[in-house]
Amino acid sequence: SSFPSQSSNMAAAARLLTEDQLLCSVCLDVFTDPVSTPCGHNFCKACMCKYADPDVPFQCPVCMKMLYPKPELQVNTLISEMVDAFRRSEQRPGRRVEVLHGEGFKLMAIVCMVCLSLLWDFMKFNHPLEEISKGEKLVKMEAEIQQMIEEIRLKIEELKRSVELDEKQRQTELQAEGFIRKMEQDIRELKKRKMEVELLSVLQLEETAEMKEKLPKMVARVELRRIQSYAVDVTFDPDTANPYLVLSDDGKQVHDSDVRQKLPDNPERFSYCINVLGEQSFSSGRFYFEVQVKGKTEWTLGVATESTNRKAQITLSPRDGFWTVRLRDGYEYKAKADPDVALSLRSGPEKVGVFVDYERGWVSFYDVSAAALIYSFTGCSFTQKLRPFFSPGLNDDGRNSAPLIITTHFPPNGTFFNRGQ
């Protein structure tokens, strides 16, 4: 007897194997040019075209083992012959359908299950949807993608709700701030009324000539205390100070030195007049500050618009954006209106208070020690930010060397109201 041929042995071995044992786990078809991996799994050679780049780590689609560098995959001749014998016995032709797989590569399979392992890989390699079979893994992947879409939609809805809640919260905060400001103003007005009622009660109990004489002063003191509740913390702005002016380190004192300092001629600086502005600006509400003028023979105080001319001779008038009161020669007081208004004061103030009601259009000046009104600009129409305005006047050979000193009056509760915007 003769030995059986190798082909007959292969056919016999192929018949002993089931079809499942000769299927590529990537394309799910009988092997074509089968290759083996170091981890012992077999695939069609064409199904491994994805791993043409040797610099890309190779991952076995079955056991998911990472192999780097990519092994050189050779056709397994034994399994190849077994597959050929199986096909002959089953009379099954090989199936070859070309599907684009990246740029310049073609994969001889209907489905690349390796690419389908990730959604982004699937999109990246641009598989035509109509050429991909709806296998079990694809159906599972579609379900996972749909779940991801739904999760993202839910997150988007949560974000939208969060934004809406934030907007509503912000609106509520703004409304609350408005209510708080209104209630604080109401409290101040009520305190003023309470003081007036207390004064009237005293007068009803003790209607003497002396009390009637004191009443106006008492009312004036109450009014000044109410105005002082709008005090703000003001400091001199060094960038606006004329080069002849010397400012203290804390920004609260200023005087003329008769010596020009070497300072940059920036646009904000008063180059011609001996002036300086406050660092703070105001575009709404009410504010108040106090300045000590004791020992001076010349000064100017008030407020000015932010766009005031700072590079030429200035005309102090409301028409040019200035609302001020000034002293000259130690006794001549004027309100710089259109035209000027001469002021008759019983005694020169040592401390001057400046009060502004932006919406009402008022700028008022007070003798703090006497609690007396010096002058009020009324009916003003403010359209710009206002800044405190100061001029200590010329040194005058030392006769006017005393500084202007900002002496902020702190409200009784230690807080400030309506700070600069």
PDB file of C-alpha atoms in Angstrom, residues 88-313:
ATOM      1  CA  ARG A  88     -12.939  22.326  -2.368  1.00  0.00           C
ATOM      2  CA  SER A  89     -14.855  19.914  -0.219  1.00  0.00           C
ATOM      3  CA  GLU A  90     -17.600  22.445   0.337  1.00  0.00           C
ATOM      4  CA  GLN A  91     -17.334  23.788  -3.216  1.00  0.00           C
ATOM      5  CA  ARG A  92     -17.363  27.345  -1.784  1.00  0.00           C
ATOM      6  CA  PRO A  93     -15.670  30.141  -3.759  1.00  0.00           C
ATOM      7  CA  GLY A  94     -13.693  32.801  -1.978  1.00  0.00           C
ATOM      8  CA  ARG A  95     -15.430  36.148  -1.371  1.00  0.00           C
ATOM      9  CA  ARG A  96     -13.545  39.295  -2.361  1.00  0.00           C
ATOM     10  CA  VAL A  97     -15.221  42.687  -1.972  1.00  0.00           C
ATOM     11  CA  GLU A  98     -13.053  45.808  -1.930  1.00  0.00           C
ATOM     12  CA  VAL A  99     -13.813  48.440   0.688  1.00  0.00           C
ATOM     13  CA  LEU A 100     -11.825  51.671   1.042  1.00  0.00           C
ATOM     14  CA  HIS A 101      -9.669  51.576   4.156  1.00  0.00           C
ATOM     15  CA  GLY A 102      -7.829  54.840   4.643  1.00  0.00           C
ATOM     16  CA  GLU A 103      -5.784  56.585   1.982  1.00  0.00           C
ATOM     17  CA  GLY A 104      -4.049  54.195  -0.417  1.00  0.00           C
ATOM     18  CA  PHE A 105      -5.082  50.968   1.355  1.00  0.00           C
ATOM     19  CA  LYS A 106      -7.746  48.413   0.365  1.00  0.00           C
ATOM     20  CA  LEU A 107      -9.169  45.798   2.673  1.00  0.00           C
ATOM     21  CA  MET A 108     -10.481  42.623   1.059  1.00  0.00           C
ATOM     22  CA  ALA A 109     -13.495  42.139   3.327  1.00  0.00           C
ATOM     23  CA  ILE A 110     -17.096  43.214   3.712  1.00  0.00           C
ATOM     24  CA  VAL A 111     -16.718  44.321   7.348  1.00  0.00           C
ATOM     25  CA  CYS A 112     -13.662  45.467   9.239  1.00  0.00           C
ATOM     26  CA  MET A 113     -14.583  44.638  12.814  1.00  0.00           C
ATOM     27  CA  VAL A 114     -11.305  46.147  14.016  1.00  0.00           C
ATOM     28  CA  CYS A 115     -12.350  49.579  12.712  1.00  0.00           C
ATOM     29  CA  LEU A 116     -15.783  49.183  14.217  1.00  0.00           C
ATOM     30  CA  SER A 117     -14.281  48.856  17.692  1.00  0.00           C
ATOM     31  CA  LEU A 118     -14.285  52.653  17.982  1.00  0.00           C
ATOM     32  CA  LEU A 119     -16.750  55.166  16.571  1.00  0.00           C
ATOM     33  CA  TRP A 120     -14.058  57.670  15.680  1.00  0.00           C
ATOM     34  CA  ASP A 121     -12.040  55.020  13.777  1.00  0.00           C
ATOM     35  CA  PHE A 122     -15.185  54.162  11.888  1.00  0.00           C
ATOM     36  CA  MET A 123     -15.642  57.809  10.859  1.00  0.00           C
ATOM     37  CA  LYS A 124     -11.928  58.344  10.230  1.00  0.00           C
ATOM     38  CA  PHE A 125     -11.597  55.582   7.630  1.00  0.00           C
ATOM     39  CA  ASN A 126     -14.827  56.639   5.840  1.00  0.00           C
ATOM     40  CA  HIS A 127     -16.474  53.237   5.397  1.00  0.00           C
ATOM     41  CA  PRO A 128     -19.491  53.530   3.036  1.00  0.00           C
ATOM     42  CA  LEU A 129     -22.475  52.744   5.234  1.00  0.00           C
ATOM     43  CA  GLU A 130     -24.285  50.849   2.490  1.00  0.00           C
ATOM     44  CA  GLU A 131     -21.381  48.337   2.237  1.00  0.00           C
ATOM     45  CA  ILE A 132     -21.270  47.411   5.918  1.00  0.00           C
ATOM     46  CA  SER A 133     -23.302  44.467   7.125  1.00  0.00           C
ATOM     47  CA  LYS A 134     -25.444  44.831  10.233  1.00  0.00           C
ATOM     48  CA  GLY A 135     -23.565  42.273  12.259  1.00  0.00           C
ATOM     49  CA  GLU A 136     -23.962  41.717  15.964  1.00  0.00           C
ATOM     50  CA  LYS A 137     -21.016  43.994  16.849  1.00  0.00           C
ATOM     51  CA  LEU A 138     -22.288  46.776  14.595  1.00  0.00           C
ATOM     52  CA  VAL A 139     -25.746  46.622  16.137  1.00  0.00           C
ATOM     53  CA  LYS A 140     -24.173  46.745  19.587  1.00  0.00           C
ATOM     54  CA  MET A 141     -22.025  49.690  18.556  1.00  0.00           C
ATOM     55  CA  GLU A 142     -25.058  51.552  17.172  1.00  0.00           C
ATOM     56  CA  ALA A 143     -26.834  51.042  20.485  1.00  0.00           C
ATOM     57  CA  GLU A 144     -23.796  52.339  22.377  1.00  0.00           C
ATOM     58  CA  ILE A 145     -23.540  55.397  20.099  1.00  0.00           C
ATOM     59  CA  GLN A 146     -27.238  56.124  20.573  1.00  0.00           C
ATOM     60  CA  GLN A 147     -26.773  55.849  24.318  1.00  0.00           C
ATOM     61  CA  MET A 148     -23.858  58.300  24.133  1.00  0.00           C
ATOM     62  CA  ILE A 149     -25.984  60.703  22.084  1.00  0.00           C
ATOM     63  CA  GLU A 150     -28.758  60.533  24.646  1.00  0.00           C
ATOM     64  CA  GLU A 151     -26.291  61.121  27.491  1.00  0.00           C
ATOM     65  CA  ILE A 152     -24.845  64.160  25.700  1.00  0.00           C
ATOM     66  CA  ARG A 153     -28.349  65.498  25.061  1.00  0.00           C
ATOM     67  CA  LEU A 154     -29.143  65.113  28.745  1.00  0.00           C
ATOM     68  CA  LYS A 155     -25.958  66.980  29.668  1.00  0.00           C
ATOM     69  CA  ILE A 156     -26.842  69.768  27.221  1.00  0.00           C
ATOM     70  CA  GLU A 157     -30.285  70.076  28.795  1.00  0.00           C
ATOM     71  CA  GLU A 158     -28.697  70.169  32.264  1.00  0.00           C
ATOM     72  CA  LEU A 159     -26.329  72.922  31.133  1.00  0.00           C
ATOM     73  CA  LYS A 160     -29.204  74.898  29.631  1.00  0.00           C
ATOM     74  CA  ARG A 161     -31.139  74.587  32.883  1.00  0.00           C
ATOM     75  CA  SER A 162     -28.047  75.658  34.837  1.00  0.00           C
ATOM     76  CA  VAL A 163     -27.620  78.729  32.608  1.00  0.00           C
ATOM     77  CA  GLU A 164     -31.288  79.619  33.025  1.00  0.00           C
ATOM     78  CA  LEU A 165     -30.994  79.240  36.810  1.00  0.00           C
ATOM     79  CA  ASP A 166     -27.857  81.407  36.827  1.00  0.00           C
ATOM     80  CA  GLU A 167     -29.606  84.104  34.775  1.00  0.00           C
ATOM     81  CA  LYS A 168     -32.616  84.054  37.088  1.00  0.00           C
ATOM     82  CA  GLN A 169     -30.321  84.157  40.125  1.00  0.00           C
ATOM     83  CA  ARG A 170     -28.425  87.139  38.659  1.00  0.00           C
ATOM     84  CA  GLN A 171     -31.677  88.979  37.945  1.00  0.00           C
ATOM     85  CA  THR A 172     -32.812  88.250  41.494  1.00  0.00           C
ATOM     86  CA  GLU A 173     -29.511  89.554  42.877  1.00  0.00           C
ATOM     87  CA  LEU A 174     -29.793  92.754  40.836  1.00  0.00           C
ATOM     88  CA  GLN A 175     -33.362  93.264  42.025  1.00  0.00           C
ATOM     89  CA  ALA A 176     -32.279  92.593  45.605  1.00  0.00           C
ATOM     90  CA  GLU A 177     -29.433  95.113  45.296  1.00  0.00           C
ATOM     91  CA  GLY A 178     -31.911  97.697  44.027  1.00  0.00           C
ATOM     92  CA  PHE A 179     -34.281  96.951  46.892  1.00  0.00           C
ATOM     93  CA  ILE A 180     -31.439  97.180  49.407  1.00  0.00           C
ATOM     94  CA  ARG A 181     -30.325 100.591  48.080  1.00  0.00           C
ATOM     95  CA  LYS A 182     -33.913 101.841  48.164  1.00  0.00           C
ATOM     96  CA  MET A 183     -34.442 100.573  51.722  1.00  0.00           C
ATOM     97  CA  GLU A 184     -31.142 102.109  52.882  1.00  0.00           C
ATOM     98  CA  GLN A 185     -32.283 105.437  51.449  1.00  0.00           C
ATOM     99  CA  ASP A 186     -35.657 105.027  53.130  1.00  0.00           C
ATOM    100  CA  ILE A 187     -33.910 104.347  56.442  1.00  0.00           C
ATOM    101  CA  ARG A 188     -31.896 107.552  56.130  1.00  0.00           C
ATOM    102  CA  GLU A 189     -35.011 109.557  55.301  1.00  0.00           C
ATOM    103  CA  LEU A 190     -36.856 108.002  58.238  1.00  0.00           C
ATOM    104  CA  LYS A 191     -33.996 108.830  60.587  1.00  0.00           C
ATOM    105  CA  LYS A 192     -34.122 112.423  59.412  1.00  0.00           C
ATOM    106  CA  ARG A 193     -37.875 112.567  60.027  1.00  0.00           C
ATOM    107  CA  LYS A 194     -37.406 110.957  63.435  1.00  0.00           C
ATOM    108  CA  MET A 195     -34.923 113.640  64.445  1.00  0.00           C
ATOM    109  CA  GLU A 196     -37.271 116.373  63.247  1.00  0.00           C
ATOM    110  CA  VAL A 197     -40.136 114.861  65.227  1.00  0.00           C
ATOM    111  CA  GLU A 198     -37.938 114.665  68.319  1.00  0.00           C
ATOM    112  CA  LEU A 199     -37.056 118.346  67.899  1.00  0.00           C
ATOM    113  CA  LEU A 200     -40.708 119.306  67.517  1.00  0.00           C
ATOM    114  CA  SER A 201     -41.556 117.291  70.625  1.00  0.00           C
ATOM    115  CA  VAL A 202     -38.950 119.223  72.599  1.00  0.00           C
ATOM    116  CA  LEU A 203     -40.368 122.526  71.340  1.00  0.00           C
ATOM    117  CA  GLN A 204     -43.912 121.568  72.297  1.00  0.00           C
ATOM    118  CA  LEU A 205     -42.753 120.775  75.824  1.00  0.00           C
ATOM    119  CA  GLU A 206     -40.523 123.802  76.163  1.00  0.00           C
ATOM    120  CA  GLU A 207     -41.620 126.666  73.875  1.00  0.00           C
ATOM    121  CA  THR A 208     -39.143 129.219  75.036  1.00  0.00           C
ATOM    122  CA  ALA A 209     -37.535 132.036  73.073  1.00  0.00           C
ATOM    123  CA  GLU A 210     -34.176 130.371  73.528  1.00  0.00           C
ATOM    124  CA  MET A 211     -35.384 127.094  71.994  1.00  0.00           C
ATOM    125  CA  LYS A 212     -36.987 128.887  69.063  1.00  0.00           C
ATOM    126  CA  GLU A 213     -33.690 130.633  68.429  1.00  0.00           C
ATOM    127  CA  LYS A 214     -31.776 127.352  68.531  1.00  0.00           C
ATOM    128  CA  LEU A 215     -34.203 125.494  66.263  1.00  0.00           C
ATOM    129  CA  PRO A 216     -32.746 126.563  62.877  1.00  0.00           C
ATOM    130  CA  LYS A 217     -29.247 125.585  63.993  1.00  0.00           C
ATOM    131  CA  MET A 218     -30.496 122.245  65.278  1.00  0.00           C
ATOM    132  CA  VAL A 219     -32.315 121.533  62.022  1.00  0.00           C
ATOM    133  CA  ALA A 220     -29.195 122.539  60.024  1.00  0.00           C
ATOM    134  CA  ARG A 221     -27.076 120.188  62.127  1.00  0.00           C
ATOM    135  CA  VAL A 222     -29.530 117.352  61.530  1.00  0.00           C
ATOM    136  CA  GLU A 223     -29.511 118.057  57.779  1.00  0.00           C
ATOM    137  CA  LEU A 224     -25.695 118.065  57.651  1.00  0.00           C
ATOM    138  CA  ARG A 225     -25.561 114.771  59.535  1.00  0.00           C
ATOM    139  CA  ARG A 226     -27.931 113.272  56.964  1.00  0.00           C
ATOM    140  CA  ILE A 227     -25.751 114.527  54.095  1.00  0.00           C
ATOM    141  CA  GLN A 228     -22.596 113.218  55.769  1.00  0.00           C
ATOM    142  CA  SER A 229     -24.073 109.724  55.576  1.00  0.00           C
ATOM    143  CA  TYR A 230     -23.206 109.815  51.842  1.00  0.00           C
ATOM    144  CA  ALA A 231     -19.476 110.284  52.558  1.00  0.00           C
ATOM    145  CA  VAL A 232     -17.034 108.590  50.174  1.00  0.00           C
ATOM    146  CA  ASP A 233     -13.315 107.961  50.536  1.00  0.00           C
ATOM    147  CA  VAL A 234     -11.575 110.416  48.188  1.00  0.00           C
ATOM    148  CA  THR A 235      -7.863 110.619  47.305  1.00  0.00           C
ATOM    149  CA  PHE A 236      -5.916 112.868  44.924  1.00  0.00           C
ATOM    150  CA  ASP A 237      -5.060 111.437  41.494  1.00  0.00           C
ATOM    151  CA  PRO A 238      -1.283 111.989  41.000  1.00  0.00           C
ATOM    152  CA  ASP A 239      -1.582 111.536  37.221  1.00  0.00           C
ATOM    153  CA  THR A 240      -3.717 114.721  37.038  1.00  0.00           C
ATOM    154  CA  ALA A 241      -1.661 116.921  39.414  1.00  0.00           C
ATOM    155  CA  ASN A 242       0.050 120.018  38.016  1.00  0.00           C
ATOM    156  CA  PRO A 243       3.875 119.588  38.169  1.00  0.00           C
ATOM    157  CA  TYR A 244       4.140 122.370  40.815  1.00  0.00           C
ATOM    158  CA  LEU A 245       1.880 120.478  43.218  1.00  0.00           C
ATOM    159  CA  VAL A 246       3.221 118.176  45.931  1.00  0.00           C
ATOM    160  CA  LEU A 247       0.994 115.304  47.113  1.00  0.00           C
ATOM    161  CA  SER A 248       1.399 113.357  50.352  1.00  0.00           C
ATOM    162  CA  ASP A 249       2.081 109.637  50.216  1.00  0.00           C
ATOM    163  CA  ASP A 250      -1.445 108.787  51.369  1.00  0.00           C
ATOM    164  CA  GLY A 251      -2.986 111.011  48.673  1.00  0.00           C
ATOM    165  CA  LYS A 252      -4.836 113.145  51.224  1.00  0.00           C
ATOM    166  CA  GLN A 253      -2.794 116.410  51.236  1.00  0.00           C
ATOM    167  CA  VAL A 254      -1.683 118.797  48.474  1.00  0.00           C
ATOM    168  CA  HIS A 255       0.138 122.147  48.329  1.00  0.00           C
ATOM    169  CA  ASP A 256       1.966 124.341  45.800  1.00  0.00           C
ATOM    170  CA  SER A 257       5.762 124.061  46.130  1.00  0.00           C
ATOM    171  CA  ASP A 258       6.879 126.915  43.798  1.00  0.00           C
ATOM    172  CA  VAL A 259       9.210 124.298  42.243  1.00  0.00           C
ATOM    173  CA  ARG A 260       8.314 122.481  39.043  1.00  0.00           C
ATOM    174  CA  GLN A 261       8.826 118.737  39.346  1.00  0.00           C
ATOM    175  CA  LYS A 262      10.027 116.559  36.464  1.00  0.00           C
ATOM    176  CA  LEU A 263       6.849 114.606  35.683  1.00  0.00           C
ATOM    177  CA  PRO A 264       5.625 113.073  32.411  1.00  0.00           C
ATOM    178  CA  ASP A 265       3.282 115.375  30.501  1.00  0.00           C
ATOM    179  CA  ASN A 266       0.546 112.759  30.137  1.00  0.00           C
ATOM    180  CA  PRO A 267      -2.885 113.713  28.712  1.00  0.00           C
ATOM    181  CA  GLU A 268      -4.532 113.553  32.147  1.00  0.00           C
ATOM    182  CA  ARG A 269      -2.229 116.111  33.792  1.00  0.00           C
ATOM    183  CA  PHE A 270      -3.123 119.791  34.315  1.00  0.00           C
ATOM    184  CA  SER A 271      -0.210 121.500  32.580  1.00  0.00           C
ATOM    185  CA  TYR A 272      -1.224 125.180  32.909  1.00  0.00           C
ATOM    186  CA  CYS A 273      -3.368 125.556  36.049  1.00  0.00           C
ATOM    187  CA  ILE A 274      -2.508 124.582  39.650  1.00  0.00           C
ATOM    188  CA  ASN A 275      -5.208 121.898  39.844  1.00  0.00           C
ATOM    189  CA  VAL A 276      -5.656 118.234  40.673  1.00  0.00           C
ATOM    190  CA  LEU A 277      -8.633 115.853  40.434  1.00  0.00           C
ATOM    191  CA  GLY A 278      -9.822 113.181  42.790  1.00  0.00           C
ATOM    192  CA  GLU A 279      -8.998 109.618  41.815  1.00  0.00           C
ATOM    193  CA  GLN A 280     -12.635 108.535  42.148  1.00  0.00           C
ATOM    194  CA  SER A 281     -15.414 109.245  39.631  1.00  0.00           C
ATOM    195  CA  PHE A 282     -19.211 109.168  39.978  1.00  0.00           C
ATOM    196  CA  SER A 283     -21.964 108.766  37.417  1.00  0.00           C
ATOM    197  CA  SER A 284     -25.002 108.275  39.653  1.00  0.00           C
ATOM    198  CA  GLY A 285     -26.323 108.564  43.187  1.00  0.00           C
ATOM    199  CA  ARG A 286     -25.134 110.910  45.916  1.00  0.00           C
ATOM    200  CA  PHE A 287     -21.664 111.478  47.364  1.00  0.00           C
ATOM    201  CA  TYR A 288     -20.019 113.746  49.919  1.00  0.00           C
ATOM    202  CA  PHE A 289     -16.456 114.629  50.938  1.00  0.00           C
ATOM    203  CA  GLU A 290     -14.806 117.152  53.283  1.00  0.00           C
ATOM    204  CA  VAL A 291     -11.655 119.247  52.844  1.00  0.00           C
ATOM    205  CA  GLN A 292      -9.758 121.184  55.501  1.00  0.00           C
ATOM    206  CA  VAL A 293      -8.904 124.717  54.287  1.00  0.00           C
ATOM    207  CA  LYS A 294      -7.639 126.080  57.602  1.00  0.00           C
ATOM    208  CA  GLY A 295      -4.788 128.626  57.340  1.00  0.00           C
ATOM    209  CA  LYS A 296      -5.160 129.180  53.598  1.00  0.00           C
ATOM    210  CA  THR A 297      -5.675 132.486  51.791  1.00  0.00           C
ATOM    211  CA  GLU A 298      -6.611 130.911  48.464  1.00  0.00           C
ATOM    212  CA  TRP A 299      -8.343 127.698  47.373  1.00  0.00           C
ATOM    213  CA  THR A 300     -10.933 126.286  44.969  1.00  0.00           C
ATOM    214  CA  LEU A 301     -13.116 123.223  45.614  1.00  0.00           C
ATOM    215  CA  GLY A 302     -15.927 121.408  43.848  1.00  0.00           C
ATOM    216  CA  VAL A 303     -16.467 118.867  41.083  1.00  0.00           C
ATOM    217  CA  ALA A 304     -15.608 118.718  37.387  1.00  0.00           C
ATOM    218  CA  THR A 305     -16.505 116.558  34.403  1.00  0.00           C
ATOM    219  CA  GLU A 306     -14.020 113.887  33.406  1.00  0.00           C
ATOM    220  CA  SER A 307     -13.480 115.457  29.966  1.00  0.00           C
ATOM    221  CA  THR A 308     -12.359 118.810  31.391  1.00  0.00           C
ATOM    222  CA  ASN A 309      -9.606 120.691  29.541  1.00  0.00           C
ATOM    223  CA  ARG A 310      -6.279 120.175  31.298  1.00  0.00           C
ATOM    224  CA  LYS A 311      -3.802 121.728  28.857  1.00  0.00           C
ATOM    225  CA  ALA A 312      -4.863 125.389  28.717  1.00  0.00           C
ATOM    226  CA  GLN A 313      -6.207 128.277  30.768  1.00  0.00           C
TER     227      GLN A 313
END
